[in-house]
Amino acid sequence: MDDSTRRRFLKDLSLGAAAFSAPAQGAQTNQLPGRPPSGDTQAQPSHPTSTMAIAAHPGDAFFAMGLAVALQVHLGGQGVFLSLSLGERGSARIAPAQYGPLQRQAAENAAQMLGARAEFLTYPDGEIPVSEEAKFAVCDLIRQYRPGIIVTHWRGSWHKDHEACYKIVNDAVFYAGLPALDRKEPPHEVGKLFFADNWEDANGFITDIYLDITTVFDRWQEACAIFPMWRGENGFRYNDYYGSLAVTRGCLRGCKYAVALMSPAEQLTRRVKAL
Ligand SMILES: [Zn+2]
């Protein structure tokens, strides 16, 4: 099967979910004096849809991908946070057998606070397998929840679980949309795929979308604060980093808070009849 068929789910390049909107002709822009047009848009969301964050660990799902999910719920869609592991080896003080359930409970509470669902596949933290079993497990959850949008890890990560998640999701999206693949649920083609701006996945990450998430920023911070690791207890100050990052991204695009997202190269390709 060739690459164009494999990427069939990306063929619609009209950016139907306007919450993730591309430049719109005539839209109000945030152009600074002497700067080229930025391509900003104030387009209103038109098609609330389901957004699914698929992350290696619960912290990634909520801290790096959670604002996009929270916004979609705020706009009238559904939100799902899928973690491929519980991140149970993330604490230097608490044994994995105890930390895993704490992570699960925190994720469930945070998802509930944001009006979303939490799902888990509980592969061993640090050993998420890039296996057909894992790809089909994610495929089945995509078919079950039928998201219009998926946000996941970019492959340029130093963390092996994050890189594994990228590979798993890429193939799971393909499997989910394959009509001839018989699973419990019917096929589902994901409309859009985006990569999250994650401090561990920065190698080659190129922003092409700034999403204004000002309306859900405060709620998102409250949800993230359910996780003890949010405050830096495991060695990284997630609250300071991701909170400040949203401020920085907002400064760049003329809103109070924003998140940066990266699209797959295929998703950026357009067919036009005139330039
Ligand atoms: Zn992680």
Tab-separated table of C-alpha atoms and ligand atoms in Angstrom:
chain	number	residue	atom	x	y	z
A	1	MET	CA	0.000	0.000	0.000
A	2	ASP	CA	1.536	3.314	-1.040
A	3	ASP	CA	2.146	6.286	1.151
A	4	SER	CA	-0.643	8.366	-0.320
A	5	THR	CA	-3.173	5.683	0.523
A	6	ARG	CA	-1.698	5.310	3.965
A	7	ARG	CA	-2.138	8.995	4.527
A	8	ARG	CA	-5.683	9.066	3.219
A	9	PHE	CA	-6.945	10.355	6.523
A	10	LEU	CA	-4.997	13.540	5.894
A	11	LYS	CA	-6.380	14.187	2.464
A	12	ASP	CA	-8.936	16.798	3.514
A	13	LEU	CA	-6.864	19.911	3.793
A	14	SER	CA	-9.655	22.364	4.445
A	15	LEU	CA	-9.044	22.542	8.224
A	16	GLY	CA	-12.640	21.715	9.022
A	17	ALA	CA	-12.125	22.053	12.766
A	18	ALA	CA	-11.763	25.779	12.936
A	19	ALA	CA	-10.498	25.725	16.481
A	20	PHE	CA	-7.271	24.618	14.813
A	21	SER	CA	-7.533	27.203	12.134
A	22	ALA	CA	-5.234	28.207	9.339
A	23	PRO	CA	-4.943	31.641	7.777
A	24	ALA	CA	-8.252	32.976	6.536
A	25	GLN	CA	-8.443	35.552	3.817
A	26	GLY	CA	-9.714	38.853	5.139
A	27	ALA	CA	-9.428	37.793	8.749
A	28	GLN	CA	-8.344	40.277	11.372
A	29	THR	CA	-4.603	39.894	11.738
A	30	ASN	CA	-2.074	40.600	14.417
A	31	GLN	CA	0.467	42.121	12.086
A	32	LEU	CA	3.193	44.248	13.635
A	33	PRO	CA	4.580	47.310	11.822
A	34	GLY	CA	7.212	46.305	9.296
A	35	ARG	CA	6.494	42.596	9.655
A	36	PRO	CA	5.149	40.358	6.905
A	37	PRO	CA	1.569	39.133	7.314
A	38	SER	CA	1.459	36.547	10.050
A	39	GLY	CA	-1.398	34.456	8.751
A	40	ASP	CA	-3.311	34.869	11.987
A	41	THR	CA	-7.017	34.345	11.979
A	42	GLN	CA	-9.880	35.048	14.291
A	43	ALA	CA	-12.073	32.460	12.619
A	44	GLN	CA	-14.819	31.104	14.806
A	45	PRO	CA	-15.035	27.367	15.496
A	46	SER	CA	-17.679	25.795	13.329
A	47	HIS	CA	-17.557	22.057	13.890
A	48	PRO	CA	-17.155	20.910	17.492
A	49	THR	CA	-15.611	17.504	17.360
A	50	SER	CA	-13.913	15.038	19.606
A	51	THR	CA	-10.254	15.580	20.410
A	52	MET	CA	-8.138	12.715	21.698
A	53	ALA	CA	-4.761	13.237	23.341
A	54	ILE	CA	-2.596	10.129	23.071
A	55	ALA	CA	0.497	10.301	25.241
A	56	ALA	CA	3.150	8.031	26.639
A	57	HIS	CA	2.494	9.230	30.190
A	58	PRO	CA	-0.395	10.998	31.944
A	59	GLY	CA	1.735	14.083	32.538
A	60	ASP	CA	2.330	14.522	28.814
A	61	ALA	CA	-1.357	14.067	28.069
A	62	PHE	CA	-2.455	16.804	30.451
A	63	PHE	CA	0.500	19.209	30.582
A	64	ALA	CA	1.512	19.285	26.905
A	65	MET	CA	-1.741	18.236	25.172
A	66	GLY	CA	-4.412	19.126	27.724
A	67	LEU	CA	-5.101	22.673	26.623
A	68	ALA	CA	-6.076	21.576	23.121
A	69	VAL	CA	-8.438	18.971	24.578
A	70	ALA	CA	-9.875	21.389	27.140
A	71	LEU	CA	-10.585	23.945	24.442
A	72	GLN	CA	-12.409	21.420	22.286
A	73	VAL	CA	-14.619	20.452	25.229
A	74	HIS	CA	-15.231	24.134	25.933
A	75	LEU	CA	-16.329	24.565	22.316
A	76	GLY	CA	-18.889	21.788	22.638
A	77	GLY	CA	-16.905	18.729	21.601
A	78	GLN	CA	-15.708	15.719	23.530
A	79	GLY	CA	-12.284	15.109	25.002
A	80	VAL	CA	-10.358	11.919	25.710
A	81	PHE	CA	-6.968	11.542	27.380
A	82	LEU	CA	-5.304	8.241	26.518
A	83	SER	CA	-2.082	7.347	28.345
A	84	LEU	CA	-0.100	4.365	27.103
A	85	SER	CA	1.454	3.908	30.535
A	86	LEU	CA	0.739	5.189	34.031
A	87	GLY	CA	4.148	6.827	34.303
A	88	GLU	CA	4.609	4.750	37.416
A	89	ARG	CA	8.407	4.997	37.365
A	90	GLY	CA	8.389	8.788	37.413
A	91	SER	CA	8.939	9.284	41.113
A	92	ALA	CA	12.230	8.956	42.969
A	93	ARG	CA	10.425	8.785	46.309
A	94	ILE	CA	7.352	6.596	45.709
A	95	ALA	CA	7.600	3.004	44.520
A	96	PRO	CA	5.991	2.245	41.125
A	97	ALA	CA	3.408	-0.047	42.717
A	98	GLN	CA	2.095	2.909	44.696
A	99	TYR	CA	2.845	5.698	42.239
A	100	GLY	CA	0.996	4.099	39.313
A	101	PRO	CA	-2.405	4.128	41.038
A	102	LEU	CA	-1.776	7.712	42.198
A	103	GLN	CA	-1.102	8.730	38.606
A	104	ARG	CA	-4.234	6.949	37.420
A	105	GLN	CA	-6.379	8.634	40.050
A	106	ALA	CA	-4.893	12.049	39.279
A	107	ALA	CA	-5.550	11.582	35.553
A	108	GLU	CA	-9.141	10.511	36.144
A	109	ASN	CA	-9.775	13.485	38.430
A	110	ALA	CA	-8.093	15.931	36.051
A	111	ALA	CA	-10.061	14.583	33.075
A	112	GLN	CA	-13.301	14.912	35.013
A	113	MET	CA	-12.437	18.503	35.915
A	114	LEU	CA	-12.002	19.273	32.219
A	115	GLY	CA	-15.186	17.452	31.196
A	116	ALA	CA	-13.221	14.725	29.433
A	117	ARG	CA	-12.551	10.984	29.731
A	118	ALA	CA	-9.355	9.248	30.811
A	119	GLU	CA	-8.208	5.963	29.272
A	120	PHE	CA	-5.113	3.881	30.010
A	121	LEU	CA	-3.292	1.009	28.371
A	122	THR	CA	-0.816	0.430	31.254
A	123	TYR	CA	2.247	-0.658	29.315
A	124	PRO	CA	5.333	-0.581	31.592
A	125	ASP	CA	6.684	2.933	32.030
A	126	GLY	CA	9.948	3.164	30.112
A	127	GLU	CA	9.149	0.023	28.144
A	128	ILE	CA	6.204	0.967	25.940
A	129	PRO	CA	6.474	-1.519	23.077
A	130	VAL	CA	6.214	-0.513	19.433
A	131	SER	CA	4.224	-3.663	18.764
A	132	GLU	CA	1.291	-4.621	16.589
A	133	GLU	CA	-0.614	-5.418	19.779
A	134	ALA	CA	-0.121	-1.852	21.030
A	135	LYS	CA	-1.053	-0.373	17.651
A	136	PHE	CA	-4.265	-2.401	17.502
A	137	ALA	CA	-5.104	-1.501	21.097
A	138	VAL	CA	-4.840	2.207	20.228
A	139	CYS	CA	-6.675	1.583	16.950
A	140	ASP	CA	-9.576	0.065	18.889
A	141	LEU	CA	-9.808	3.071	21.201
A	142	ILE	CA	-9.728	5.442	18.227
A	143	ARG	CA	-12.564	3.471	16.654
A	144	GLN	CA	-14.440	3.499	19.957
A	145	TYR	CA	-14.172	7.273	20.589
A	146	ARG	CA	-14.045	8.361	16.918
A	147	PRO	CA	-12.055	11.569	17.385
A	148	GLY	CA	-11.964	14.195	14.670
A	149	ILE	CA	-8.628	15.389	16.004
A	150	ILE	CA	-5.718	13.546	17.627
A	151	VAL	CA	-2.887	15.308	19.451
A	152	THR	CA	0.169	13.212	20.218
A	153	HIS	CA	3.969	13.234	20.566
A	154	TRP	CA	6.337	14.490	17.899
A	155	ARG	CA	8.968	11.889	17.004
A	156	GLY	CA	11.924	14.166	17.733
A	157	SER	CA	12.189	13.133	21.360
A	158	TRP	CA	14.988	11.975	23.610
A	159	HIS	CA	12.459	9.884	25.514
A	160	LYS	CA	12.051	6.398	24.063
A	161	ASP	CA	8.441	6.113	25.257
A	162	HIS	CA	7.522	9.319	23.475
A	163	GLU	CA	9.117	8.137	20.251
A	164	ALA	CA	7.319	4.817	20.657
A	165	CYS	CA	4.017	6.620	21.141
A	166	TYR	CA	4.551	8.599	17.937
A	167	LYS	CA	5.099	5.381	15.977
A	168	ILE	CA	2.196	3.565	17.604
A	169	VAL	CA	-0.246	6.408	16.945
A	170	ASN	CA	0.857	6.840	13.352
A	171	ASP	CA	0.046	3.220	12.552
A	172	ALA	CA	-3.010	3.088	14.820
A	173	VAL	CA	-4.577	5.990	12.910
A	174	PHE	CA	-3.927	4.096	9.705
A	175	TYR	CA	-5.433	0.884	11.084
A	176	ALA	CA	-8.446	2.742	12.498
A	177	GLY	CA	-9.372	4.077	9.081
A	178	LEU	CA	-8.770	0.906	7.113
A	179	PRO	CA	-12.195	-0.385	5.996
A	180	ALA	CA	-10.952	-3.902	5.319
A	181	LEU	CA	-9.526	-4.245	8.821
A	182	ASP	CA	-12.182	-6.059	10.812
A	183	ARG	CA	-12.248	-5.120	14.482
A	184	LYS	CA	-14.992	-4.874	17.081
A	185	GLU	CA	-15.815	-1.265	16.126
A	186	PRO	CA	-16.359	0.038	12.571
A	187	PRO	CA	-13.611	2.007	10.781
A	188	HIS	CA	-13.029	5.625	11.643
A	189	GLU	CA	-10.933	8.133	9.740
A	190	VAL	CA	-9.268	10.737	11.924
A	191	GLY	CA	-9.652	14.193	10.415
A	192	LYS	CA	-6.549	15.895	11.739
A	193	LEU	CA	-3.368	14.894	13.526
A	194	PHE	CA	-1.232	17.337	15.497
A	195	PHE	CA	1.985	17.087	17.492
A	196	ALA	CA	2.218	18.762	20.869
A	197	ASP	CA	4.846	21.241	22.009
A	198	ASN	CA	6.592	19.087	24.638
A	199	TRP	CA	9.886	20.027	26.329
A	200	GLU	CA	11.125	16.471	25.787
A	201	ASP	CA	10.168	16.356	22.095
A	202	ALA	CA	11.883	19.515	20.837
A	203	ASN	CA	14.207	18.019	18.208
A	204	GLY	CA	12.924	19.296	14.875
A	205	PHE	CA	9.631	20.575	16.261
A	206	ILE	CA	8.367	23.331	13.972
A	207	THR	CA	5.280	25.270	14.949
A	208	ASP	CA	2.704	25.906	12.265
A	209	ILE	CA	-0.344	26.589	14.438
A	210	TYR	CA	-0.887	28.764	17.474
A	211	LEU	CA	-4.083	27.849	19.276
A	212	ASP	CA	-5.650	30.542	21.441
A	213	ILE	CA	-6.582	28.701	24.623
A	214	THR	CA	-7.121	31.728	26.835
A	215	THR	CA	-10.671	30.701	27.749
A	216	VAL	CA	-9.595	27.392	29.288
A	217	PHE	CA	-6.168	28.278	30.684
A	218	ASP	CA	-7.197	28.743	34.323
A	219	ARG	CA	-9.275	25.568	34.399
A	220	TRP	CA	-6.434	23.626	32.802
A	221	GLN	CA	-3.985	24.823	35.435
A	222	GLU	CA	-6.358	23.674	38.179
A	223	ALA	CA	-6.627	20.258	36.540
A	224	CYS	CA	-2.866	19.892	36.134
A	225	ALA	CA	-2.322	20.854	39.766
A	226	ILE	CA	-3.978	17.574	40.761
A	227	PHE	CA	-0.711	15.892	39.737
A	228	PRO	CA	1.987	16.297	42.434
A	229	MET	CA	4.637	16.246	39.699
A	230	TRP	CA	3.101	19.434	38.234
A	231	ARG	CA	4.877	21.447	40.924
A	232	GLY	CA	8.303	20.011	40.191
A	233	GLU	CA	8.456	17.243	42.750
A	234	ASN	CA	10.029	14.863	40.245
A	235	GLY	CA	12.722	17.301	39.154
A	236	PHE	CA	11.111	19.365	36.389
A	237	ARG	CA	8.963	22.450	37.081
A	238	TYR	CA	6.085	21.620	34.757
A	239	ASN	CA	3.863	24.343	36.139
A	240	ASP	CA	6.418	27.070	35.509
A	241	TYR	CA	7.453	25.714	32.118
A	242	TYR	CA	4.065	25.072	30.536
A	243	GLY	CA	2.405	28.056	32.210
A	244	SER	CA	5.130	30.404	30.991
A	245	LEU	CA	5.163	28.763	27.579
A	246	ALA	CA	1.465	29.542	27.135
A	247	VAL	CA	2.198	33.174	28.015
A	248	THR	CA	5.111	33.266	25.551
A	249	ARG	CA	3.081	31.723	22.738
A	250	GLY	CA	0.272	34.154	23.467
A	251	CYS	CA	2.695	37.083	23.200
A	252	LEU	CA	3.786	35.868	19.775
A	253	ARG	CA	0.237	35.731	18.458
A	254	GLY	CA	-1.522	38.575	20.184
A	255	CYS	CA	-3.640	36.728	22.725
A	256	LYS	CA	-3.219	36.150	26.418
A	257	TYR	CA	-2.401	32.423	26.278
A	258	ALA	CA	-1.723	30.071	23.381
A	259	VAL	CA	-0.215	26.674	22.617
A	260	ALA	CA	1.937	25.816	19.630
A	261	LEU	CA	1.165	22.760	17.510
A	262	MET	CA	2.912	21.050	14.626
A	263	SER	CA	1.147	19.413	11.702
A	264	PRO	CA	2.395	16.412	9.731
A	265	ALA	CA	3.985	17.599	6.507
A	266	GLU	CA	1.240	15.975	4.440
A	267	GLN	CA	-1.404	17.936	6.306
A	268	LEU	CA	0.153	21.221	5.217
A	269	THR	CA	0.027	20.426	1.531
A	270	ARG	CA	-2.692	22.285	-0.328
A	271	ARG	CA	-4.299	22.045	-3.718
A	272	VAL	CA	-5.059	25.447	-5.194
A	273	LYS	CA	-6.144	26.658	-8.611
A	274	ALA	CA	-4.413	30.010	-8.338
A	275	LEU	CA	-1.714	31.510	-6.120
B	1	ZN	ZN	6.561	11.508	29.135
